[in-house]
CSV table of C-alpha atoms in Angstrom, one decimal:
chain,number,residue,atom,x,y,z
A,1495,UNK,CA,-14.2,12.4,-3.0
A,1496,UNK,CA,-15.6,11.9,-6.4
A,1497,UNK,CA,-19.1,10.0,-6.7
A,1498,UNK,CA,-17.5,7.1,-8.5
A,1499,UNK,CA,-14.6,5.0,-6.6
A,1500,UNK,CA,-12.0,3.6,-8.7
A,1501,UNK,CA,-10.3,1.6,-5.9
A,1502,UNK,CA,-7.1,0.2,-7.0
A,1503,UNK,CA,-6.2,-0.8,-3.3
A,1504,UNK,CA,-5.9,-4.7,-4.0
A,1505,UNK,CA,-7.7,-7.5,-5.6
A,1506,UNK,CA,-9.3,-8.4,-2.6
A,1507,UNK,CA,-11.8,-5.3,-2.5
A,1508,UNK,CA,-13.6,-7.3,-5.1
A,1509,UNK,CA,-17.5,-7.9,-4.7
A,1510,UNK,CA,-19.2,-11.6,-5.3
A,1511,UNK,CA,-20.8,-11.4,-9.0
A,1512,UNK,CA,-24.6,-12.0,-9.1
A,1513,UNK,CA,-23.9,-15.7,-10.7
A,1514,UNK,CA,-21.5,-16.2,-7.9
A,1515,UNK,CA,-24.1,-14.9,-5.4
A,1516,UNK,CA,-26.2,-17.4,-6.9
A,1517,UNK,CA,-24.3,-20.5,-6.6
A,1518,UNK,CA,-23.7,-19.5,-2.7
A,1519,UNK,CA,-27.1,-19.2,-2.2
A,1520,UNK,CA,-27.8,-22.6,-3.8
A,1521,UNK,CA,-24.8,-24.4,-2.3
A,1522,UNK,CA,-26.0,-28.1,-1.0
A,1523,UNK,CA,-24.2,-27.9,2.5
A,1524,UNK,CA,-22.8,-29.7,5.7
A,1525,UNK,CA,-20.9,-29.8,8.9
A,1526,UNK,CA,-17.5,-29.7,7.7
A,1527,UNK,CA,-15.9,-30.3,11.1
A,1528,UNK,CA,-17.4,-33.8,10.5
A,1529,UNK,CA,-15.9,-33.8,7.0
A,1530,UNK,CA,-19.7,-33.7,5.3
A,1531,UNK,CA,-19.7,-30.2,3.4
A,1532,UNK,CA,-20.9,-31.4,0.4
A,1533,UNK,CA,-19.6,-28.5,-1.9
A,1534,UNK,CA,-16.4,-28.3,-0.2
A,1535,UNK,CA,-15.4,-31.6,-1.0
A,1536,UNK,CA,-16.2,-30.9,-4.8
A,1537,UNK,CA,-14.2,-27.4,-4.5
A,1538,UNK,CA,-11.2,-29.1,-2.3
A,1539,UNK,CA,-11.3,-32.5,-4.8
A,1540,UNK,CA,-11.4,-30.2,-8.0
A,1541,UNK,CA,-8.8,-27.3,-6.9
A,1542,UNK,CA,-6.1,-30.1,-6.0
A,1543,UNK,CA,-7.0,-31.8,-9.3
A,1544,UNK,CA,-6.3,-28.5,-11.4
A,1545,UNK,CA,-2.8,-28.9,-9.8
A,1546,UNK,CA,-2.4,-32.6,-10.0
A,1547,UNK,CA,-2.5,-33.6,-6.7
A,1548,UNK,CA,-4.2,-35.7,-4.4
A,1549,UNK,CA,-6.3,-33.3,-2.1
A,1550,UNK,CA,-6.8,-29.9,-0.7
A,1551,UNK,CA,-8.3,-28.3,2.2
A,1552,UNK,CA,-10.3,-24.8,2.3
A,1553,UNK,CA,-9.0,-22.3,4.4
A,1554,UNK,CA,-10.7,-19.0,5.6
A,1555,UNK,CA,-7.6,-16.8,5.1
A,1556,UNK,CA,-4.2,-17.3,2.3
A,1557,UNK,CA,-2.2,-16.1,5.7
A,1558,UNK,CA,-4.0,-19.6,7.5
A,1559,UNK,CA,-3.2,-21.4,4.1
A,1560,UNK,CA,0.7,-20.9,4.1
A,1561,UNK,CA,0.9,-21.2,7.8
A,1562,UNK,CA,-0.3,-24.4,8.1
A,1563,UNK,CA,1.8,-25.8,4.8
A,1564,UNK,CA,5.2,-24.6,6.7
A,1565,UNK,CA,3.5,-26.8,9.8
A,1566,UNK,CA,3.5,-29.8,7.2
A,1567,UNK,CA,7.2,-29.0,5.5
A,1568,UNK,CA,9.3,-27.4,8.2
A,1569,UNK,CA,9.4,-29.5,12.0
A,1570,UNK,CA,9.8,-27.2,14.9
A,1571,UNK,CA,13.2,-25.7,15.8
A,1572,UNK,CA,14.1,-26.0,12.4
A,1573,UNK,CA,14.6,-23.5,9.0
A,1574,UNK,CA,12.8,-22.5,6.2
A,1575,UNK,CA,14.6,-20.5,3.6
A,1576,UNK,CA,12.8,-17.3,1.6
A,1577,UNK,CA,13.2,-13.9,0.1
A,1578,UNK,CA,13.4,-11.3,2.0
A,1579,UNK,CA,10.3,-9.9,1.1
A,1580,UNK,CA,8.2,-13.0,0.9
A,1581,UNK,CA,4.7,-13.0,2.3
A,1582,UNK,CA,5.2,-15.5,4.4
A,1583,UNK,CA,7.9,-13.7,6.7
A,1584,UNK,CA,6.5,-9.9,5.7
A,1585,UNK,CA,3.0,-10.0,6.2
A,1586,UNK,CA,1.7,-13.1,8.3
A,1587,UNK,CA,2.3,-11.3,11.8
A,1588,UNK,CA,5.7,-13.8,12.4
A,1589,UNK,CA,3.2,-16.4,12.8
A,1590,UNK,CA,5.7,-19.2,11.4
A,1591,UNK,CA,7.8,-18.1,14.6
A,1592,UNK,CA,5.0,-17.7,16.9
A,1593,UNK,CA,2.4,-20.6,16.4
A,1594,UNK,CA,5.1,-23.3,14.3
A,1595,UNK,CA,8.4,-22.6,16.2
A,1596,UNK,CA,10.3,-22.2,12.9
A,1597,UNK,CA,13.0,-20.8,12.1
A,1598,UNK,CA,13.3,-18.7,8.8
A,1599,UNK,CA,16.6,-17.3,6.7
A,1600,UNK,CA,16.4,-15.3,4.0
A,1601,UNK,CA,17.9,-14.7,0.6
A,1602,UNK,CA,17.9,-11.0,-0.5
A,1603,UNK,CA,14.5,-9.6,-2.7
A,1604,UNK,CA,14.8,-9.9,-6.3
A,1605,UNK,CA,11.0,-10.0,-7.4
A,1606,UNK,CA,10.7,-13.2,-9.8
A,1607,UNK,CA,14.3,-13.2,-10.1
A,1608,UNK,CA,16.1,-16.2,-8.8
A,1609,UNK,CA,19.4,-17.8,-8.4
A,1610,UNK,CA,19.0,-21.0,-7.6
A,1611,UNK,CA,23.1,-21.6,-7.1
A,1612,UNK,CA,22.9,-19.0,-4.5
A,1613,UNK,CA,20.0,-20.7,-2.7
A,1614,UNK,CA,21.8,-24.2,-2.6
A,1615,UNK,CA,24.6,-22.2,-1.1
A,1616,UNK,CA,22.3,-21.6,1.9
A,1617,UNK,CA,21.2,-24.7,2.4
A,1618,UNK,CA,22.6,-26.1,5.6
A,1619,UNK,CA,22.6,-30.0,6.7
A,1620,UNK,CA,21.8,-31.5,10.4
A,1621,UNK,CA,24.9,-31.5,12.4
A,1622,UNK,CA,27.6,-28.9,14.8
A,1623,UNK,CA,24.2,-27.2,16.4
A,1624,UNK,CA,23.3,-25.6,13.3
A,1625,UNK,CA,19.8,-25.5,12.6
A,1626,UNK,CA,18.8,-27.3,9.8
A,1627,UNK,CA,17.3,-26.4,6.7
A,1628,UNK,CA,14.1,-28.4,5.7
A,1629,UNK,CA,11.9,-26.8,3.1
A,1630,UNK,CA,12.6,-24.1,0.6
A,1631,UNK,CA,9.6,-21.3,-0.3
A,1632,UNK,CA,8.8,-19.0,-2.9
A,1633,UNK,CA,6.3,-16.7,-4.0
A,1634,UNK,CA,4.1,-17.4,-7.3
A,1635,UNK,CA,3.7,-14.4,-8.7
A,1636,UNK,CA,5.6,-11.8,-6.2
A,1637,UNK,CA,3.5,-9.3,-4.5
A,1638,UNK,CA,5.8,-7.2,-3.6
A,1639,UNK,CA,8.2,-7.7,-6.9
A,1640,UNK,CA,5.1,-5.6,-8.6
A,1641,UNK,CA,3.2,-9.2,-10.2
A,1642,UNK,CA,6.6,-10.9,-11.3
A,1643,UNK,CA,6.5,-14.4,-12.2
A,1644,UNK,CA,9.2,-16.7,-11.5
A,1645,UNK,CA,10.9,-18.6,-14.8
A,1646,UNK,CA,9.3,-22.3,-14.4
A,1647,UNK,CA,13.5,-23.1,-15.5
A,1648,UNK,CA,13.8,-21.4,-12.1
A,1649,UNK,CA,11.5,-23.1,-10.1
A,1650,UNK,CA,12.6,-26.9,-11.9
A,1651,UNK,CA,16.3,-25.7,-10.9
A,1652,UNK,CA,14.9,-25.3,-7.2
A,1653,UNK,CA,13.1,-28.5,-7.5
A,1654,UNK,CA,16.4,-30.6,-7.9
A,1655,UNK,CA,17.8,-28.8,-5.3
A,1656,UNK,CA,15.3,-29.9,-2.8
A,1657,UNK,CA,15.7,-33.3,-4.3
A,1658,UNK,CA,19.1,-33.7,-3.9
A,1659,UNK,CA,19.2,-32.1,-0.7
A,1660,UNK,CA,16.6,-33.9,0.8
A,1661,UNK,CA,14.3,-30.7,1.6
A,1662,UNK,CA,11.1,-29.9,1.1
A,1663,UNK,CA,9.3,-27.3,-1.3
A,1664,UNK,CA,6.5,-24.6,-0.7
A,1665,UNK,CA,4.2,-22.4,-2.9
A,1666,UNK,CA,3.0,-19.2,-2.0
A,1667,UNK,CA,0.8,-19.2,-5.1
A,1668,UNK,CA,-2.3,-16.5,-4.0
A,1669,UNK,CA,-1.8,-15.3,-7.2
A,1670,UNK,CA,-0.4,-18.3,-9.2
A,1671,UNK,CA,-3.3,-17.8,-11.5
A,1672,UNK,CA,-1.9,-14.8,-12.9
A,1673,UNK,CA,1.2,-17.0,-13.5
A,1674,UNK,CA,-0.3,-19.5,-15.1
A,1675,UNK,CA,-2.4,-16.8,-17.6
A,1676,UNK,CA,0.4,-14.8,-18.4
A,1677,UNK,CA,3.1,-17.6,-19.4
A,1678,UNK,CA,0.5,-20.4,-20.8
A,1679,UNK,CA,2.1,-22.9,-18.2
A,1680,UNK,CA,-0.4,-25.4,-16.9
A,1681,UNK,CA,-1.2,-25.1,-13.2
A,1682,UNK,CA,-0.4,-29.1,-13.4
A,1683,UNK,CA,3.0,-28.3,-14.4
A,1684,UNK,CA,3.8,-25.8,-11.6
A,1685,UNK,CA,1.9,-27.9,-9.4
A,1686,UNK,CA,3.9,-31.1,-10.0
A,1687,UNK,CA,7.3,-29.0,-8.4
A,1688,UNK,CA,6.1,-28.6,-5.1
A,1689,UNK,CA,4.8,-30.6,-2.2
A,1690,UNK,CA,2.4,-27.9,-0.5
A,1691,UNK,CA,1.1,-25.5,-2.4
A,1692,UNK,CA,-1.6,-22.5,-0.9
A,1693,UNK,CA,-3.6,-20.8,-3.7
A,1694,UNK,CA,-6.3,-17.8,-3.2
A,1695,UNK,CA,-9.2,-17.5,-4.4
A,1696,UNK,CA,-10.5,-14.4,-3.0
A,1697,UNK,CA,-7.9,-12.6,-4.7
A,1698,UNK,CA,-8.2,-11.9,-8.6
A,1699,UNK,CA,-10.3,-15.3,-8.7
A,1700,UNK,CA,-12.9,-12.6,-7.3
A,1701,UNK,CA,-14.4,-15.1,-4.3
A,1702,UNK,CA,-15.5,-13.2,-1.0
A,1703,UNK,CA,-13.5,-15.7,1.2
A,1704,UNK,CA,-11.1,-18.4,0.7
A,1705,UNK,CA,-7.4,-20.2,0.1
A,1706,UNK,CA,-6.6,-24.0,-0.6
A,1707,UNK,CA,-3.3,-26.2,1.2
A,1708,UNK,CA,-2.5,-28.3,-1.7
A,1709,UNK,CA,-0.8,-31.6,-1.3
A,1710,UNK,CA,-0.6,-35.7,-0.7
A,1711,UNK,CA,-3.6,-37.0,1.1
A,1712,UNK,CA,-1.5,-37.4,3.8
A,1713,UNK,CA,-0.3,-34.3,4.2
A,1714,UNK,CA,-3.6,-32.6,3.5
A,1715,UNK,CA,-5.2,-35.5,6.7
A,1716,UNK,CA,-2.6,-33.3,9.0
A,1717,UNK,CA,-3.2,-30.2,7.9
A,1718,UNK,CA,-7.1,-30.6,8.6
A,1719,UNK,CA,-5.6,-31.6,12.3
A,1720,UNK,CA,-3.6,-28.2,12.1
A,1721,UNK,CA,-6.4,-25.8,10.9
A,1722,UNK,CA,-8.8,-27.5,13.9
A,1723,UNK,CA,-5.8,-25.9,16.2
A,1724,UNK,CA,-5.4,-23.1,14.5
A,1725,UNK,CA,-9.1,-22.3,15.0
A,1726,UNK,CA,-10.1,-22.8,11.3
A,1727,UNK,CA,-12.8,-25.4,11.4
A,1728,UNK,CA,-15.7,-24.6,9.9
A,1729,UNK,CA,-19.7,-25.8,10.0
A,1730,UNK,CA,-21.7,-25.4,6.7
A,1731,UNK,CA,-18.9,-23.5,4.9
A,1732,UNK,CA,-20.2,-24.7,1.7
A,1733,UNK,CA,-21.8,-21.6,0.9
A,1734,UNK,CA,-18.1,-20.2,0.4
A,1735,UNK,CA,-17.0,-23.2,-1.2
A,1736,UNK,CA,-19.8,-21.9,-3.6
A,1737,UNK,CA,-18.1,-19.1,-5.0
A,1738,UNK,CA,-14.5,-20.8,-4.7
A,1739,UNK,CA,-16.1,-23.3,-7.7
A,1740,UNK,CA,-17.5,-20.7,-9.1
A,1741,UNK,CA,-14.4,-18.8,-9.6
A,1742,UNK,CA,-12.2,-21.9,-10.6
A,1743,UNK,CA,-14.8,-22.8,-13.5
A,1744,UNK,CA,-15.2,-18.8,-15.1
A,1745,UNK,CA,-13.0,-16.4,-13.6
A,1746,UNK,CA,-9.2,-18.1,-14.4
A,1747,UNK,CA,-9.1,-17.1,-18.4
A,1748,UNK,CA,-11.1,-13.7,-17.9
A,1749,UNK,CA,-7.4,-12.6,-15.7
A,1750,UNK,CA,-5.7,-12.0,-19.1
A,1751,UNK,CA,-8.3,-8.4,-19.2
A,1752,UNK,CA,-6.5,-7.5,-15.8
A,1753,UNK,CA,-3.4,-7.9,-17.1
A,1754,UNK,CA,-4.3,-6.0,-20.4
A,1755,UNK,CA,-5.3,-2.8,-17.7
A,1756,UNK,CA,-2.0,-2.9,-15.7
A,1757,UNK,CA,-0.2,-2.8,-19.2
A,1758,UNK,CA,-2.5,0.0,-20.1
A,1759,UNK,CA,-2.2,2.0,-16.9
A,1760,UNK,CA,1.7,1.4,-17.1
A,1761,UNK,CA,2.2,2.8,-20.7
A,1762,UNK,CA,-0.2,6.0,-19.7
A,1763,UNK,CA,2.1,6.6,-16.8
A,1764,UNK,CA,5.2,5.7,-18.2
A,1765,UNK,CA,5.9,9.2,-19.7
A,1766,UNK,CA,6.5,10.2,-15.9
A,1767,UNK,CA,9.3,8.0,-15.3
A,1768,UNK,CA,7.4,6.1,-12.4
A,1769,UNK,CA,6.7,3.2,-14.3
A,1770,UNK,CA,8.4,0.6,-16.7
A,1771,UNK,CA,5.9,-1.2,-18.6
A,1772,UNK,CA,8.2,-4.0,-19.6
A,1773,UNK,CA,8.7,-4.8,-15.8
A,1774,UNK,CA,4.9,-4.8,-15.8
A,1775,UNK,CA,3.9,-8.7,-15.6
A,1776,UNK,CA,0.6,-9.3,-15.0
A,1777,UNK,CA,-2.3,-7.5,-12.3
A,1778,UNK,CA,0.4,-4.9,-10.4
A,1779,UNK,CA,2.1,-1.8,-11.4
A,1780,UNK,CA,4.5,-0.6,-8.7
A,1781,UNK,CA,5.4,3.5,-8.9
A,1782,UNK,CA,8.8,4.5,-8.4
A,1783,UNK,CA,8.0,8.1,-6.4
A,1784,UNK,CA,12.1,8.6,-6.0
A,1785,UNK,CA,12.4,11.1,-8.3
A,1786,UNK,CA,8.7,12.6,-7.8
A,1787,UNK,CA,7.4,15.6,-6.3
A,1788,UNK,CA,5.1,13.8,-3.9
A,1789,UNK,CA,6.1,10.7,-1.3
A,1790,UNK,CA,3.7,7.9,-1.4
A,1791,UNK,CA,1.8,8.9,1.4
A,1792,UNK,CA,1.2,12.1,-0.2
A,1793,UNK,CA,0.0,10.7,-3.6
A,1794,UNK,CA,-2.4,8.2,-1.5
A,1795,UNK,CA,-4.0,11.4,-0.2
A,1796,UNK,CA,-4.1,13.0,-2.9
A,1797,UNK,CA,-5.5,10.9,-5.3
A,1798,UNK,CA,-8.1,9.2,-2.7
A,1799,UNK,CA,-9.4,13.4,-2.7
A,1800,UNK,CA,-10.2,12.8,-6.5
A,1801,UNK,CA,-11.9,9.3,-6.0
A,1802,UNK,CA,-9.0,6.9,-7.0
A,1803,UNK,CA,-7.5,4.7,-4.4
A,1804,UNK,CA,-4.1,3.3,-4.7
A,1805,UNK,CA,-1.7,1.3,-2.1
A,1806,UNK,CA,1.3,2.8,-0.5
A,1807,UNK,CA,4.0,0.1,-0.5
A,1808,UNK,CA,7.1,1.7,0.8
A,1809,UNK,CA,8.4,5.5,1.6
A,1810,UNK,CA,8.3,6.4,-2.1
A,1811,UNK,CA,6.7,3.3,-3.8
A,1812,UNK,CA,2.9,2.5,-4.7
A,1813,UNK,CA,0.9,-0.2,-5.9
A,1814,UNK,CA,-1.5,0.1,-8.2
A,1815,UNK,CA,-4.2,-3.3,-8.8
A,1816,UNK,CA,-5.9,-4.2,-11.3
A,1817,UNK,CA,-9.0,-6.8,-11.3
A,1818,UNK,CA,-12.4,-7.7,-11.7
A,1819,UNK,CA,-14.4,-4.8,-10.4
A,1820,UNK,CA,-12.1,-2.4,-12.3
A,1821,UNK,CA,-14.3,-1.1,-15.2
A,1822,UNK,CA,-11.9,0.9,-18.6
A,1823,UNK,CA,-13.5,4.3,-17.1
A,1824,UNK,CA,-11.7,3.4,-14.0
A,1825,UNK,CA,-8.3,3.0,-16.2
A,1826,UNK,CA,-8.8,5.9,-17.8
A,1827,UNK,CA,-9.6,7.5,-14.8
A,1828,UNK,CA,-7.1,6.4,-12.6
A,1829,UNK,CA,-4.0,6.8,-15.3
A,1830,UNK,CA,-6.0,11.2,-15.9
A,1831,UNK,CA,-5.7,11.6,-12.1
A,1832,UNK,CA,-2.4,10.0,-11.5
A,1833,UNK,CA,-0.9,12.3,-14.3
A,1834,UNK,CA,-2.0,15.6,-12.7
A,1835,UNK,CA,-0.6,14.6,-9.4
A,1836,UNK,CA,2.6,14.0,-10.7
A,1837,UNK,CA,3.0,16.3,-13.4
């Protein structure tokens, strides 16, 4: 492997930076369990503010995050509706089954694409032994839809739904961020359509640890209850509160540069009919290997042998990501080695 790394894994390879090591290692802390974490009250108070609503609690892990916002939208024995491909039912270990008792139904995966009509369709009422439908969630941007944001026309349409249907509405936005660079829509205005919202910020915000439940101040009282089950109480966990303000205050505008990279990686790779850069939205580029020479598994290999490190995301499917520890070099790098491979 080659002496430099360009590791295009995820976002969440990412390394504190030395300002953010500095402001963890300054942190004023506290026993959280007793509610008296100093800094995470200021990072839970601020991050729900940013989002315009009344509190939020710190979570070690997005996966906790979401898990405990279904507990708060969706009663036991009852339904939650998602895509197919949502994170919430693809890669949180069917913990919404296991530790909630909730059942889930799907629509099929479209990335960002919705159709809300079709959703209302599924929606089905208490009554003949069916199980009822109590909250609705989506995915903000779409990890596995390659970065795609969801229209906020979309999202509004899904809020009247809920309303008029008397159901519930979750974000999964670990990467709303990117949503809210990308499109110029405030994170108040997505965060007025929902009632729970869990946001990342050890993702492209570049933190070493961390997600926020958004919501009510009721809600947010439960959900402290929930993460205390769910093993997720913390002592002086103000030191990663730390970095989560750190990140919120300097690391939210500097996205747009990721976003720039995936664009650039896509256009240099677009000549080998693996990648549309139009489809490419914000931080991921997703490679279409179906007409390639080498599966994703093979590529992986490959390309990890000449020091670039990518994700395989299907039989013929890989995702590159960009983000904060991504220097050019590694661009240029990464879209050189790429090219031989699959030339």
């Amino acid at each position: 492997m080659a002496d430099r790394v360009a590791d295009l894994r995820s976002d969440t390879v990412t390394r504190p930076t030395p300002a953010m090591r500095l402001a963890m290692a300054e942190a004023p802390v506290g026993d959280d369990v007793f509610d008296e974490d100093p800094s995470l009250h200021e990072l839970q108070s601020y991050g729900a503010s940013l989002f315009g609503h009344e509190a939020a609690l710190f979570t070690p892990s997005g996966s906790m995050a979401n898990q405990i916002a279904l507990q708060l939208v969706v009663p036991r024995a009852e339904e939650l509706l998602c895509d197919a491909d949502a994170h919430v039912v693809t890669y949180e270990m069917g913990a919404a089954a296991a530790y909630s008792g909730i059942s889930t139904r799907t629509w099929p995966f479209a990335g960002g694409a919705l159709d809300p009509a079709a959703i209302a369709d599924m929606i089905r009422q208490p009554g003949g032994y069916t199980v009822p439908t109590r909250a609705i969630a989506v995915e903000q941007t779409h990890n596995r839809g390659g970065g795609s944001i969801i229209p906020l026309a979309d999202l509004q349409a899904l809020r009247t739904i809920c309303d008029d249907n008397g159901l519930l509405l979750h974000c999964d936005g670990a990467r709303i961020w990117h949503a809210h660079v990308a499109t110029g829509v405030p994170l108040a205005e997505y965060g007025r359509l929902f009632d729970t919202l869990s946001v990342c910020l050890s993702k492209g915000l570049g933190a070493p640890v961390g997600s926020l439940v958004i919501g009510s101040a009721a809600r947010i009282a439960e959900a402290r209850v929930i993460r205390k089950r769910l093993g997720g109480g913390m002592r002086q966990a103000g030191i990663l509160a730390a970095a989560g303000l750190y990140a919120l205050h300097h690391h939210i505008d500097r996205l747009a540069d990721d976003h720039a990279k995936a664009r650039h990686l896509a256009s240099a790779l677009a000549p080998l009919g693996v990648v549309d850069p139009a489809r490419v939205e914000t931080n991921l580029v997703m490679l279409d290997l179906r007409a390639a020479a080498l599966d994703a598994a093979q590529l992986t290999a490959a390309a990890r042998d000449l020091g670039v490190l990518v994700s395989p995301f299907g039989p013929r499917t890989v995702r590159l990501t960009t983000h904060l520890d991504l220097t050019d070099d590694d661009v240029t790098t990464t879209a050189s080695v790429l090219t031989k491979l699959l030339t």
